[in-house]
PDB file of C-alpha atoms in Angstrom:
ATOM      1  CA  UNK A   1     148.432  25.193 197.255  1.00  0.00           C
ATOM      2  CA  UNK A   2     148.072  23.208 200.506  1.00  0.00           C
ATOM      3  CA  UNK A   3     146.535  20.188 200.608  1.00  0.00           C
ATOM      4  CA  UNK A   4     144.402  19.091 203.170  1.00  0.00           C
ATOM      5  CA  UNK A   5     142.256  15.844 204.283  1.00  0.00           C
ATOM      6  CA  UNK A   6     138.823  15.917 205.157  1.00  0.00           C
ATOM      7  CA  UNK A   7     135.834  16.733 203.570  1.00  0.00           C
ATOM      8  CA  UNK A   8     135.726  20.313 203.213  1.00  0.00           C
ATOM      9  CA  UNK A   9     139.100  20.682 202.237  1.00  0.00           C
ATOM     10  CA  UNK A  10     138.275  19.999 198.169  1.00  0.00           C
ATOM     11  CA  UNK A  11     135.392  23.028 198.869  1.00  0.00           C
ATOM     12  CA  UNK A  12     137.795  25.170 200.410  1.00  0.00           C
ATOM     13  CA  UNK A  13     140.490  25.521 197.747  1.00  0.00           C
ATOM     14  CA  UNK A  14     137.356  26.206 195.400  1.00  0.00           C
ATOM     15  CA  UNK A  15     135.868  28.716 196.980  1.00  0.00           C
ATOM     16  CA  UNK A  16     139.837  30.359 196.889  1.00  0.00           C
ATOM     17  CA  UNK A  17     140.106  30.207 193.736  1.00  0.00           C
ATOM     18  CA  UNK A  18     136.884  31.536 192.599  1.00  0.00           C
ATOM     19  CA  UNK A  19     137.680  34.294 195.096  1.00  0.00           C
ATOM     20  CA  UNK A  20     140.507  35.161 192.832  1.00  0.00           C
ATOM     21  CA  UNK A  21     139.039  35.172 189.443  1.00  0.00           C
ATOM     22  CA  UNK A  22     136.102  37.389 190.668  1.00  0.00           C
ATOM     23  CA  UNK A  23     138.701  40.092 192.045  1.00  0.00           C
ATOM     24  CA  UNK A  24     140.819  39.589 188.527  1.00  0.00           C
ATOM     25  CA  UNK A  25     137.692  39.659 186.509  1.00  0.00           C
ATOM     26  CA  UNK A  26     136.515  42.974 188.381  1.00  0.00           C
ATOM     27  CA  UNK A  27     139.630  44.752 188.188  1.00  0.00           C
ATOM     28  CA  UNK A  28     140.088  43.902 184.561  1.00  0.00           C
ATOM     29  CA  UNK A  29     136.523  45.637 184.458  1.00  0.00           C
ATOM     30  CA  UNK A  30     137.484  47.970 186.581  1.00  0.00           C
ATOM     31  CA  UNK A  31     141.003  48.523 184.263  1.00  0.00           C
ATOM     32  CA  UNK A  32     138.293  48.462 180.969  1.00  0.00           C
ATOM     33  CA  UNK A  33     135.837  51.154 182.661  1.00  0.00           C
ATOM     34  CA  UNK A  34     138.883  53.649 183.814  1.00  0.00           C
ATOM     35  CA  UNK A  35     140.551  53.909 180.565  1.00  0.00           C
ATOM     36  CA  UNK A  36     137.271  54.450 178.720  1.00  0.00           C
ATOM     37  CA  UNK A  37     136.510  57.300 181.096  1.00  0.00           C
ATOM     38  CA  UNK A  38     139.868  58.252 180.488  1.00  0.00           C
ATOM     39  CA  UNK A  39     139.241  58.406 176.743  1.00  0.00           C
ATOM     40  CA  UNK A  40     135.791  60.202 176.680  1.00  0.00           C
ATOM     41  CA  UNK A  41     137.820  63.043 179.569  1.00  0.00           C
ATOM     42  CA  UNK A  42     140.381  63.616 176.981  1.00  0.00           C
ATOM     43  CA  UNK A  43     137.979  64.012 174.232  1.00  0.00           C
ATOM     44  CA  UNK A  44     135.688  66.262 176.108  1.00  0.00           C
ATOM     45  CA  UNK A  45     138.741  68.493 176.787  1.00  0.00           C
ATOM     46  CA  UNK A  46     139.580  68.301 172.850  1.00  0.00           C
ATOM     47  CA  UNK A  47     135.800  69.543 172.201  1.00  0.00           C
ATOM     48  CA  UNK A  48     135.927  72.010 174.333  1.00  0.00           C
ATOM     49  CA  UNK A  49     139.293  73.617 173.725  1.00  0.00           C
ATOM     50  CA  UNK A  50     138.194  73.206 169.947  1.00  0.00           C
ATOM     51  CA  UNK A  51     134.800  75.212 170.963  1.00  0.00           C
ATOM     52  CA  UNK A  52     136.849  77.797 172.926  1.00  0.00           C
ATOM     53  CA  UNK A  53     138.799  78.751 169.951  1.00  0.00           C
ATOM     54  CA  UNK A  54     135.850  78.622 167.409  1.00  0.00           C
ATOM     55  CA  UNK A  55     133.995  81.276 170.103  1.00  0.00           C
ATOM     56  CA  UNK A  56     137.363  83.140 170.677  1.00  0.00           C
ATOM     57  CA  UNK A  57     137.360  83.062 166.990  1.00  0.00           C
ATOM     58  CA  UNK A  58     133.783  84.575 166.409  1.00  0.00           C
ATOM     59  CA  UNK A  59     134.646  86.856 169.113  1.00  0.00           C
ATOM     60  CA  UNK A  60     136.947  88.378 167.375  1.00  0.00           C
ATOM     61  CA  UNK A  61     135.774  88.552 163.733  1.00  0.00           C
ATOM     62  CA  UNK A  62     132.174  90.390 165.708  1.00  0.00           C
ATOM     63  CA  UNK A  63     134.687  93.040 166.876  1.00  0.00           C
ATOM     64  CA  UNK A  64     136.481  93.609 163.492  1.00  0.00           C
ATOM     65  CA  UNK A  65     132.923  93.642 162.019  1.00  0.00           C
ATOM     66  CA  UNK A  66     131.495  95.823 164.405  1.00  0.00           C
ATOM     67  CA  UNK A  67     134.634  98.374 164.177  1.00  0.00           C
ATOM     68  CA  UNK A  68     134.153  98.235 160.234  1.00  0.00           C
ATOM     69  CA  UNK A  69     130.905  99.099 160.784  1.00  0.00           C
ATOM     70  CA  UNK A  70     131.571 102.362 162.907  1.00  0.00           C
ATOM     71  CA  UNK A  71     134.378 103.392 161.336  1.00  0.00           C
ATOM     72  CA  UNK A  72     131.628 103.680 158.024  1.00  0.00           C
ATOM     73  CA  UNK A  73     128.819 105.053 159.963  1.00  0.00           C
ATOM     74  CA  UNK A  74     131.395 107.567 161.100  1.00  0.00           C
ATOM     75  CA  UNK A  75     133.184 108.400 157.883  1.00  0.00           C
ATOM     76  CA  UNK A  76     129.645 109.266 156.722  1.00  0.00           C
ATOM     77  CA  UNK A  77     128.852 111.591 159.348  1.00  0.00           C
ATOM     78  CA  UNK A  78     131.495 113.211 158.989  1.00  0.00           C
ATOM     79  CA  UNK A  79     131.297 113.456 155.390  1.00  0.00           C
ATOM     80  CA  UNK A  80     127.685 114.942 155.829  1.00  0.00           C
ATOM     81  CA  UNK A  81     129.566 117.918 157.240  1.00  0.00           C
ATOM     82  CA  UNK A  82     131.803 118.777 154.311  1.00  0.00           C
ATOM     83  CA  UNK A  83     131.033 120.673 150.992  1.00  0.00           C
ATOM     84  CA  UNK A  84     130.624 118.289 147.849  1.00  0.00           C
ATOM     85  CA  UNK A  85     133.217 118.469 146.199  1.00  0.00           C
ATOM     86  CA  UNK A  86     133.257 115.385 144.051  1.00  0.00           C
ATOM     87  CA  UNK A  87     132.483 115.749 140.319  1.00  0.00           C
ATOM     88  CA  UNK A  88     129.177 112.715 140.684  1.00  0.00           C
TER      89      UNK A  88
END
């Protein structure tokens, strides 16, 4: 620092320096508020790629139900068709 003389030289070198710790206490806020939106972004994608695969998921087992479903409703239309031949 640089020294001066006269009377508003003390105020100066104050006002300086609490220039500097406002800009390193907002960007140390500024740091703190990026990473937690960081954090809750990564998370949000981790919900939602664990929702994707829970809908793929249902998707998939409402197909295989539905197709079970037809291929039953089918086998017993077509089974209307056909002589009895069982013994019950």
């Amino acid at each position: 620092m640089q020294q001066s003389i006269g009377a508003g030289a003390g105020k100066r070198v104050e006002r300086e320096g609490g220039q500097e710790t406002t800009v390193t206490v907002l960007a140390i806020f500024l740091f703190i508020i990026g990473t937690l939106l960081i954090f809750i972004g990564a998370l949000i994608v981790l919900i939602g790629t664990f929702l994707i695969a829970v809908g793929a998921t249902l998707i998939i087992m409402g197909m295989v139900l539905i197709a079970v479903g037809a291929f039953l409703l089918i086998r017993r239309l077509l089974d209307r068709d056909r002589t009895r031949s069982h013994s019950w």
